[in-house]
Coordinates of C-alpha atoms in Angstrom, one line a residue:
M20 CA 9.9 -15.1 -30.0
H21 CA 11.8 -12.9 -27.5
R22 CA 8.5 -11.1 -26.8
T23 CA 6.9 -14.1 -25.2
T24 CA 5.6 -14.1 -21.6
I25 CA 6.4 -16.9 -19.1
T26 CA 2.9 -18.3 -19.6
Q27 CA 3.3 -18.3 -23.4
A28 CA 6.9 -19.7 -23.3
R29 CA 5.8 -22.5 -21.0
E30 CA 3.1 -23.6 -23.4
L31 CA 5.3 -23.3 -26.5
L32 CA 8.1 -25.3 -24.8
Q33 CA 5.9 -28.1 -23.4
N34 CA 4.1 -28.5 -26.8
K35 CA 7.6 -28.6 -28.4
K36 CA 6.7 -25.8 -30.8
I37 CA 9.9 -24.1 -29.9
S38 CA 13.0 -25.3 -28.0
S39 CA 14.6 -23.6 -25.0
V40 CA 17.8 -23.2 -27.1
Q41 CA 15.8 -21.3 -29.8
L42 CA 14.2 -19.1 -27.2
T43 CA 17.4 -18.4 -25.4
E44 CA 19.2 -17.6 -28.7
A45 CA 16.3 -15.3 -29.7
V46 CA 16.7 -13.4 -26.4
F47 CA 20.5 -13.0 -26.9
S48 CA 19.8 -11.8 -30.5
R49 CA 17.5 -9.2 -29.0
I50 CA 20.2 -8.2 -26.5
D51 CA 22.8 -7.9 -29.3
E52 CA 20.3 -5.7 -31.1
V53 CA 19.4 -3.2 -28.4
E54 CA 21.8 -3.6 -25.4
D55 CA 24.2 -0.9 -26.6
K56 CA 21.4 1.6 -26.4
V57 CA 19.5 0.4 -23.3
Q58 CA 22.5 -0.9 -21.3
A59 CA 20.4 -3.0 -18.9
F60 CA 23.0 -5.6 -18.2
V61 CA 26.4 -5.6 -16.5
H62 CA 27.3 -9.3 -17.1
L63 CA 25.9 -11.9 -19.5
S64 CA 26.3 -15.6 -19.1
R65 CA 25.8 -16.6 -22.8
E66 CA 27.7 -19.9 -22.8
K67 CA 26.3 -21.1 -19.4
A68 CA 22.8 -20.1 -20.4
L69 CA 22.9 -22.0 -23.7
Q70 CA 24.1 -25.1 -21.8
Q71 CA 21.2 -24.7 -19.3
A72 CA 18.8 -24.3 -22.3
Q73 CA 20.2 -27.6 -23.8
D74 CA 19.7 -29.3 -20.5
A75 CA 16.1 -28.0 -20.3
D76 CA 15.3 -29.3 -23.8
A77 CA 16.6 -32.7 -22.8
R78 CA 14.4 -32.7 -19.7
I79 CA 11.3 -31.6 -21.7
A80 CA 12.0 -34.4 -24.2
A81 CA 12.1 -36.8 -21.3
G82 CA 8.6 -35.6 -20.2
E83 CA 9.7 -33.5 -17.2
E84 CA 7.7 -30.5 -16.1
A85 CA 8.8 -27.6 -14.0
P86 CA 7.4 -24.1 -13.6
L87 CA 10.1 -22.2 -15.5
L88 CA 11.7 -25.1 -17.4
G89 CA 13.6 -23.5 -20.3
V90 CA 12.5 -19.9 -19.6
P91 CA 15.3 -17.2 -19.8
I92 CA 15.4 -15.1 -16.6
A93 CA 17.7 -12.2 -15.5
L94 CA 18.8 -11.4 -12.0
K95 CA 19.6 -8.0 -10.4
D96 CA 23.3 -7.7 -9.7
L97 CA 23.0 -8.1 -5.9
I98 CA 21.6 -11.6 -6.0
C99 CA 24.4 -14.1 -5.5
T100 CA 25.0 -16.7 -8.3
E101 CA 27.8 -19.2 -7.5
G102 CA 30.8 -18.8 -9.7
S103 CA 29.6 -15.5 -11.3
R104 CA 30.4 -11.9 -10.6
T105 CA 28.0 -10.2 -8.2
T106 CA 29.1 -6.6 -8.1
C107 CA 26.1 -4.6 -6.7
S108 CA 27.2 -2.2 -9.5
S109 CA 29.9 -0.9 -7.2
K110 CA 33.7 -0.5 -7.7
I111 CA 34.3 -2.0 -4.3
L112 CA 32.8 -5.4 -5.5
D113 CA 33.6 -5.1 -9.2
Q114 CA 35.6 -8.4 -9.3
F115 CA 33.7 -10.2 -6.5
V116 CA 32.7 -13.8 -7.5
A117 CA 30.0 -15.2 -5.3
P118 CA 31.0 -18.5 -3.6
Y119 CA 27.4 -19.7 -3.2
N120 CA 23.9 -19.2 -4.6
A121 CA 21.2 -17.1 -3.1
T122 CA 18.1 -19.1 -2.1
V123 CA 16.1 -17.5 -4.9
T124 CA 18.8 -18.5 -7.4
E125 CA 18.6 -22.1 -6.2
K126 CA 14.8 -22.1 -6.5
L127 CA 15.0 -20.7 -10.0
N128 CA 17.5 -23.4 -10.9
Q129 CA 15.2 -26.1 -9.4
A130 CA 12.3 -24.7 -11.4
G131 CA 14.4 -25.0 -14.6
A132 CA 15.1 -21.4 -15.4
V133 CA 17.8 -20.3 -17.8
M134 CA 20.0 -17.6 -16.2
I135 CA 21.0 -15.2 -18.9
G136 CA 22.9 -12.6 -16.8
K137 CA 23.0 -9.9 -14.2
T138 CA 21.2 -6.6 -14.6
N139 CA 22.4 -3.1 -13.8
M140 CA 21.3 -1.2 -10.7
D141 CA 22.0 1.8 -8.5
E142 CA 25.1 1.1 -6.4
F143 CA 24.1 -1.1 -3.5
A144 CA 20.5 -0.4 -4.4
M145 CA 20.8 3.2 -3.3
G146 CA 19.1 5.4 -5.9
S147 CA 15.9 6.0 -7.9
S148 CA 17.3 6.5 -11.4
N149 CA 20.0 3.8 -12.1
E150 CA 22.5 6.7 -12.5
N151 CA 24.4 5.7 -9.4
S152 CA 25.8 2.6 -11.0
H153 CA 29.6 2.3 -11.1
H154 CA 29.3 0.7 -14.6
H155 CA 27.0 2.9 -16.6
P156 CA 23.5 4.4 -16.5
T157 CA 20.7 2.3 -17.9
K158 CA 18.3 4.0 -20.3
N159 CA 14.5 3.8 -20.4
P160 CA 13.6 1.6 -23.5
W161 CA 10.6 3.8 -24.2
D162 CA 12.7 7.0 -24.4
L163 CA 16.5 6.7 -24.3
D164 CA 16.8 10.2 -22.9
R165 CA 15.0 9.2 -19.7
V166 CA 15.8 7.1 -16.7
P167 CA 14.3 3.6 -16.2
G168 CA 13.9 4.2 -12.5
G169 CA 15.8 2.5 -9.7
S170 CA 17.3 0.8 -8.1
S171 CA 16.2 -2.2 -10.1
G172 CA 16.3 -0.1 -13.3
G173 CA 18.3 -2.7 -15.2
S174 CA 15.8 -5.5 -14.4
S175 CA 12.8 -3.3 -15.4
A176 CA 14.5 -2.1 -18.6
A177 CA 15.5 -5.6 -19.6
V178 CA 12.0 -6.9 -19.3
S179 CA 10.5 -3.8 -21.0
A180 CA 13.0 -4.1 -23.9
H181 CA 12.3 -7.9 -24.2
E182 CA 15.9 -8.7 -23.4
C183 CA 14.6 -11.4 -21.1
V184 CA 11.3 -13.0 -20.4
A185 CA 11.3 -11.9 -16.8
S186 CA 13.7 -10.8 -14.1
L187 CA 14.1 -10.5 -10.3
G188 CA 14.8 -7.2 -8.5
S189 CA 14.9 -6.1 -4.9
D190 CA 12.8 -3.4 -3.2
T191 CA 14.0 -1.5 -0.1
G192 CA 11.8 1.6 -0.5
G193 CA 10.2 1.2 -4.0
S194 CA 13.1 -0.2 -6.0
I195 CA 10.9 -2.7 -7.8
R196 CA 7.7 -0.7 -8.1
Q197 CA 9.1 2.6 -9.3
P198 CA 11.2 1.3 -12.2
A199 CA 8.3 -1.0 -13.1
S200 CA 6.1 2.1 -13.4
F201 CA 8.7 4.0 -15.4
C202 CA 9.2 1.2 -17.8
G203 CA 5.6 0.0 -18.2
V204 CA 6.0 -3.5 -16.7
T205 CA 4.6 -5.4 -13.8
G206 CA 6.6 -5.1 -10.5
L207 CA 5.7 -6.7 -7.1
K208 CA 7.2 -6.1 -3.7
P209 CA 6.3 -9.1 -1.7
T210 CA 5.4 -8.8 2.0
Y211 CA 8.6 -8.8 4.1
G212 CA 9.5 -12.4 4.9
R213 CA 7.6 -14.0 2.0
V214 CA 10.8 -14.4 0.0
S215 CA 14.2 -15.4 1.5
R216 CA 16.9 -12.8 1.6
F217 CA 19.7 -15.4 1.9
G218 CA 22.3 -14.5 -0.7
L219 CA 20.9 -11.0 -1.3
V220 CA 23.6 -8.4 -0.6
A221 CA 22.1 -6.3 2.1
F222 CA 21.3 -2.6 1.9
A223 CA 18.9 -2.2 4.8
S224 CA 18.1 -5.6 6.3
S225 CA 14.7 -4.8 7.9
L226 CA 13.5 -3.3 4.6
D227 CA 15.0 -5.3 1.7
Q228 CA 12.8 -7.8 -0.2
I229 CA 13.3 -9.7 -3.5
G230 CA 10.5 -9.7 -6.0
P231 CA 9.6 -10.2 -9.7
L232 CA 9.5 -7.8 -12.6
T233 CA 7.5 -9.3 -15.5
K234 CA 5.5 -8.6 -18.6
T235 CA 2.1 -9.6 -17.0
V236 CA 0.5 -10.1 -13.6
A237 CA 0.2 -13.8 -14.3
D238 CA 3.9 -14.1 -14.8
A239 CA 4.5 -12.3 -11.5
A240 CA 2.3 -14.8 -9.8
T241 CA 4.2 -17.7 -11.4
L242 CA 7.5 -16.3 -10.2
M243 CA 6.2 -15.8 -6.7
N244 CA 5.1 -19.5 -6.6
V245 CA 8.7 -20.4 -7.3
I246 CA 10.7 -18.0 -5.1
G247 CA 8.4 -17.7 -2.1
G248 CA 8.5 -19.8 1.1
K249 CA 10.2 -20.3 4.4
D250 CA 14.0 -20.7 4.3
P251 CA 15.9 -22.0 7.4
R252 CA 18.9 -20.0 6.3
D253 CA 17.0 -16.7 6.7
S254 CA 15.7 -16.1 10.2
T255 CA 13.4 -13.3 8.9
S256 CA 11.6 -15.5 6.3
A257 CA 8.0 -16.1 7.4
N258 CA 7.0 -19.5 8.5
V259 CA 3.6 -19.4 6.8
P260 CA 2.0 -21.5 4.1
L261 CA 2.8 -20.5 0.5
P262 CA -0.4 -20.1 -1.4
D263 CA -0.7 -20.7 -5.2
F264 CA -0.7 -17.1 -6.3
T265 CA -2.0 -18.0 -9.8
Q266 CA -5.2 -19.1 -8.2
A267 CA -5.9 -15.6 -7.0
L268 CA -6.0 -14.4 -10.6
R269 CA -9.3 -16.2 -11.1
K270 CA -11.1 -14.6 -8.2
D271 CA -13.8 -12.0 -8.7
V272 CA -13.2 -8.5 -7.2
K273 CA -16.8 -7.5 -7.1
G274 CA -17.8 -6.2 -3.7
M275 CA -14.2 -5.6 -2.5
K276 CA -13.4 -2.3 -1.1
V277 CA -10.5 -0.1 -2.3
G278 CA -9.2 2.5 0.0
I279 CA -8.3 6.0 -1.3
P280 CA -5.9 7.8 1.1
K281 CA -6.9 11.4 1.2
E282 CA -3.3 12.4 1.9
Y283 CA -2.2 11.1 -1.5
F284 CA -4.0 13.7 -3.6
T285 CA -3.3 17.0 -1.8
G286 CA -0.8 18.4 -4.1
G287 CA 2.7 17.8 -5.5
I288 CA 1.6 15.1 -7.9
D289 CA 2.0 15.4 -11.7
P290 CA -1.5 16.0 -13.3
G291 CA -0.9 13.2 -15.8
V292 CA 0.0 10.8 -13.0
E293 CA -3.1 11.8 -11.0
K294 CA -5.3 11.4 -14.1
S295 CA -4.0 7.9 -14.7
V296 CA -4.6 6.9 -11.1
Q297 CA -8.1 8.3 -11.2
E298 CA -8.8 6.4 -14.4
A299 CA -7.5 3.2 -12.8
I300 CA -9.8 3.7 -9.8
R301 CA -12.8 4.2 -12.2
T302 CA -11.9 0.9 -13.9
L303 CA -11.9 -0.8 -10.5
E304 CA -15.3 0.7 -9.8
S305 CA -16.6 -0.6 -13.2
M306 CA -15.5 -4.1 -12.1
G307 CA -17.7 -3.9 -9.0
M308 CA -15.3 -2.6 -6.4
Q309 CA -16.4 0.0 -3.9
T310 CA -14.2 3.0 -3.0
V311 CA -13.9 4.3 0.5
E312 CA -11.8 7.3 1.8
V313 CA -9.1 6.3 4.3
S314 CA -6.5 8.4 6.2
L315 CA -2.8 7.9 6.7
P316 CA -2.2 10.8 9.2
H317 CA 1.6 10.2 9.7
L318 CA 2.4 10.0 6.0
D319 CA 4.3 13.3 6.2
Y320 CA 6.9 11.7 8.4
A321 CA 7.4 8.6 6.1
V322 CA 10.3 9.9 4.0
A323 CA 12.4 11.1 7.0
T324 CA 11.6 7.9 8.9
Y325 CA 12.6 5.7 6.1
Y326 CA 15.9 7.4 5.3
I327 CA 17.0 7.5 8.9
I328 CA 16.4 3.8 9.3
A329 CA 17.6 2.7 5.9
C330 CA 20.9 4.8 6.2
A331 CA 21.5 3.5 9.7
E332 CA 21.2 -0.1 8.6
A333 CA 23.3 0.6 5.5
S334 CA 26.1 2.1 7.5
T335 CA 26.3 -1.1 9.5
N336 CA 25.9 -3.5 6.6
L337 CA 28.5 -1.8 4.4
S338 CA 31.1 -1.6 7.2
R339 CA 32.3 -5.0 6.1
Y340 CA 33.8 -3.6 2.9
D341 CA 37.2 -2.5 4.0
G342 CA 39.6 -4.2 1.5
V343 CA 40.8 -6.9 3.9
K344 CA 39.0 -10.1 3.0
Y345 CA 37.4 -9.5 -0.4
G346 CA 36.5 -6.8 -2.8
Y347 CA 38.5 -3.8 -4.0
R348 CA 41.7 -2.7 -2.0
T349 CA 43.5 0.5 -2.6
E350 CA 47.1 0.6 -3.7
K351 CA 47.6 3.8 -1.8
S352 CA 48.2 3.1 1.9
D353 CA 50.9 3.6 4.4
N354 CA 49.2 1.8 7.3
L355 CA 46.1 -0.3 8.1
V356 CA 43.9 2.6 9.0
N357 CA 45.0 4.5 5.9
M358 CA 44.2 1.4 3.8
Y359 CA 40.6 1.2 5.3
E360 CA 40.0 4.9 4.6
N361 CA 41.4 5.0 1.0
T362 CA 39.7 1.7 0.0
R363 CA 36.2 3.0 1.1
E364 CA 36.9 6.5 -0.3
E365 CA 37.8 5.1 -3.7
G366 CA 35.5 2.0 -3.8
F367 CA 32.2 3.6 -2.9
G368 CA 30.3 6.1 -5.1
E369 CA 29.1 9.5 -3.8
E370 CA 25.5 8.5 -3.0
V371 CA 26.6 5.4 -1.0
K372 CA 29.1 7.6 1.0
R373 CA 26.4 10.1 1.6
R374 CA 24.1 7.5 3.1
I375 CA 26.9 5.9 5.1
I376 CA 27.7 9.2 6.7
L377 CA 24.1 10.0 7.4
G378 CA 23.6 6.5 8.9
T379 CA 26.7 6.8 11.1
F380 CA 25.5 10.2 12.3
V381 CA 22.0 9.1 13.4
L382 CA 23.5 6.1 15.3
S383 CA 26.2 8.1 17.1
T384 CA 26.2 9.0 20.7
G385 CA 24.0 12.0 21.4
Y386 CA 21.9 11.5 18.3
Y387 CA 20.7 7.9 18.5
D388 CA 17.7 8.8 20.7
A389 CA 16.9 12.0 18.8
Y390 CA 16.9 10.4 15.4
Y391 CA 17.1 6.6 15.1
L392 CA 15.0 5.7 18.2
K393 CA 12.4 8.3 17.3
A394 CA 12.3 7.1 13.7
Q395 CA 11.6 3.5 15.0
K396 CA 8.7 4.9 17.1
V397 CA 7.2 6.8 14.1
R398 CA 7.7 3.6 12.0
T399 CA 5.3 1.9 14.4
L400 CA 2.8 4.7 14.0
I401 CA 2.9 4.5 10.2
K402 CA 2.3 0.8 10.4
Q403 CA -0.7 1.3 12.7
D404 CA -2.1 3.9 10.2
F405 CA -2.0 1.2 7.5
E406 CA -3.5 -1.4 9.8
N407 CA -6.4 1.0 10.6
A408 CA -6.9 1.9 6.9
L409 CA -6.9 -1.8 5.9
G410 CA -9.5 -2.4 8.6
Q411 CA -11.9 -0.3 6.5
C412 CA -10.9 -1.7 3.0
D413 CA -9.4 -4.7 1.3
V414 CA -6.7 -2.9 -0.7
I415 CA -5.3 0.6 -1.0
A416 CA -5.0 2.4 -4.4
S417 CA -2.0 4.7 -4.7
P418 CA 0.3 6.3 -7.3
V419 CA 3.7 4.8 -7.5
T420 CA 5.6 8.0 -8.0
P421 CA 4.6 11.7 -8.1
Y422 CA 5.8 12.1 -11.7
P423 CA 6.6 10.0 -14.8
A424 CA 10.1 9.0 -15.8
F425 CA 12.4 12.1 -15.8
K426 CA 15.3 13.0 -18.0
L427 CA 18.8 11.6 -17.5
E428 CA 20.8 13.8 -15.2
E429 CA 17.7 16.0 -14.5
K430 CA 17.7 15.2 -10.7
L431 CA 21.2 13.9 -10.3
E432 CA 22.5 17.0 -8.4
D433 CA 19.4 17.2 -6.2
P434 CA 19.3 14.0 -4.0
L435 CA 16.5 15.5 -1.8
Q436 CA 14.2 15.5 -4.8
M437 CA 15.0 11.8 -5.4
Y438 CA 14.3 11.0 -1.8
L439 CA 10.9 12.8 -1.8
A440 CA 9.8 10.9 -4.8
D441 CA 9.6 7.7 -2.7
I442 CA 6.7 9.1 -0.7
Y443 CA 4.1 6.6 -2.1
T444 CA 6.2 3.5 -1.9
I445 CA 8.4 3.5 1.2
S446 CA 5.5 3.0 3.7
A447 CA 4.9 -0.5 2.4
N448 CA 8.5 -1.3 3.4
L449 CA 8.3 0.3 6.8

């Protein structure tokens, strides 16, 4: 029962072949069975979830219908849920209890979802392996010696291990797509502004976006129908009509053009990954799609551009964590400044501190024009490259990462290798 998709679960629940309580209990039984190995979660809401399941069964019995009524869903641990811990997998927020719901949390509640818990992640979404979590590293369900990807590794692993029917993650530079690839599930980074960021703890505000991790494309479309749309509480959410994404699944792709960027296959990609991508392209061709070569001439600058902008925004967003109003506060301080310093030194992990330092540097006097301002100009050039490419085709085919899931601790001491692995995903965020 725990292996059901959203589509299957909805049908079974509405036809009263199973109850939401039965489905939720089956999911928790699966969690009890594998969680000590996979470690996808940081907090479970068993009692609250079972109460939500009972409420969903009562609503179904009364003839109500809702897109996710009675379906168990997990949330990445940077999406606020009122009255529950939202830690961002960081020591500095380890005991923080959110005083309000994120917009996506409210929309899931309105759609009847059963919230089973919060999934593990790289601290403040900074990482590509889930090894930067303050709590513990999550393991890849397909091979427990390998990483699940990051930063939404807990969400992808939970879906892959059938510890939930679906989950939400966030994507700043590939943090939904890369773990989805590593764990063999469906991951979608929506267009910036399509989904409200209200209640999402910020890493890089101009790059962050919430999206689904699911077992099927149809399930991703269903979740997008629920979480998408304009939100007056988020000034960056797009004021455009929300289509029915499930309708697009019925469209024929025959005659559509798929662009193949020539810069994506010039070296540095694992032979197995390249083979899989080429096989996927041939499948698209067999469905009637036409392939055309396109160019992204500024791709070589994408990684540097992304990390300059992301770290600059992170250094600003994370400046609020100082031990004064909420979160962790050091016990070792002689004065106010000393308290700030020790709180941040003890509360943040090494990768977060590395990015804060880098971001502060590129925003500092004498370096702002040389780094941050130049990165914003190159960002515009990269965006123009994609606009030009998409003027020649309907979609672009791309690898997600240069290599498959790597071993735990294999790249932990070489952050540059982690950064370079984002080459295929970050441009969509820029």
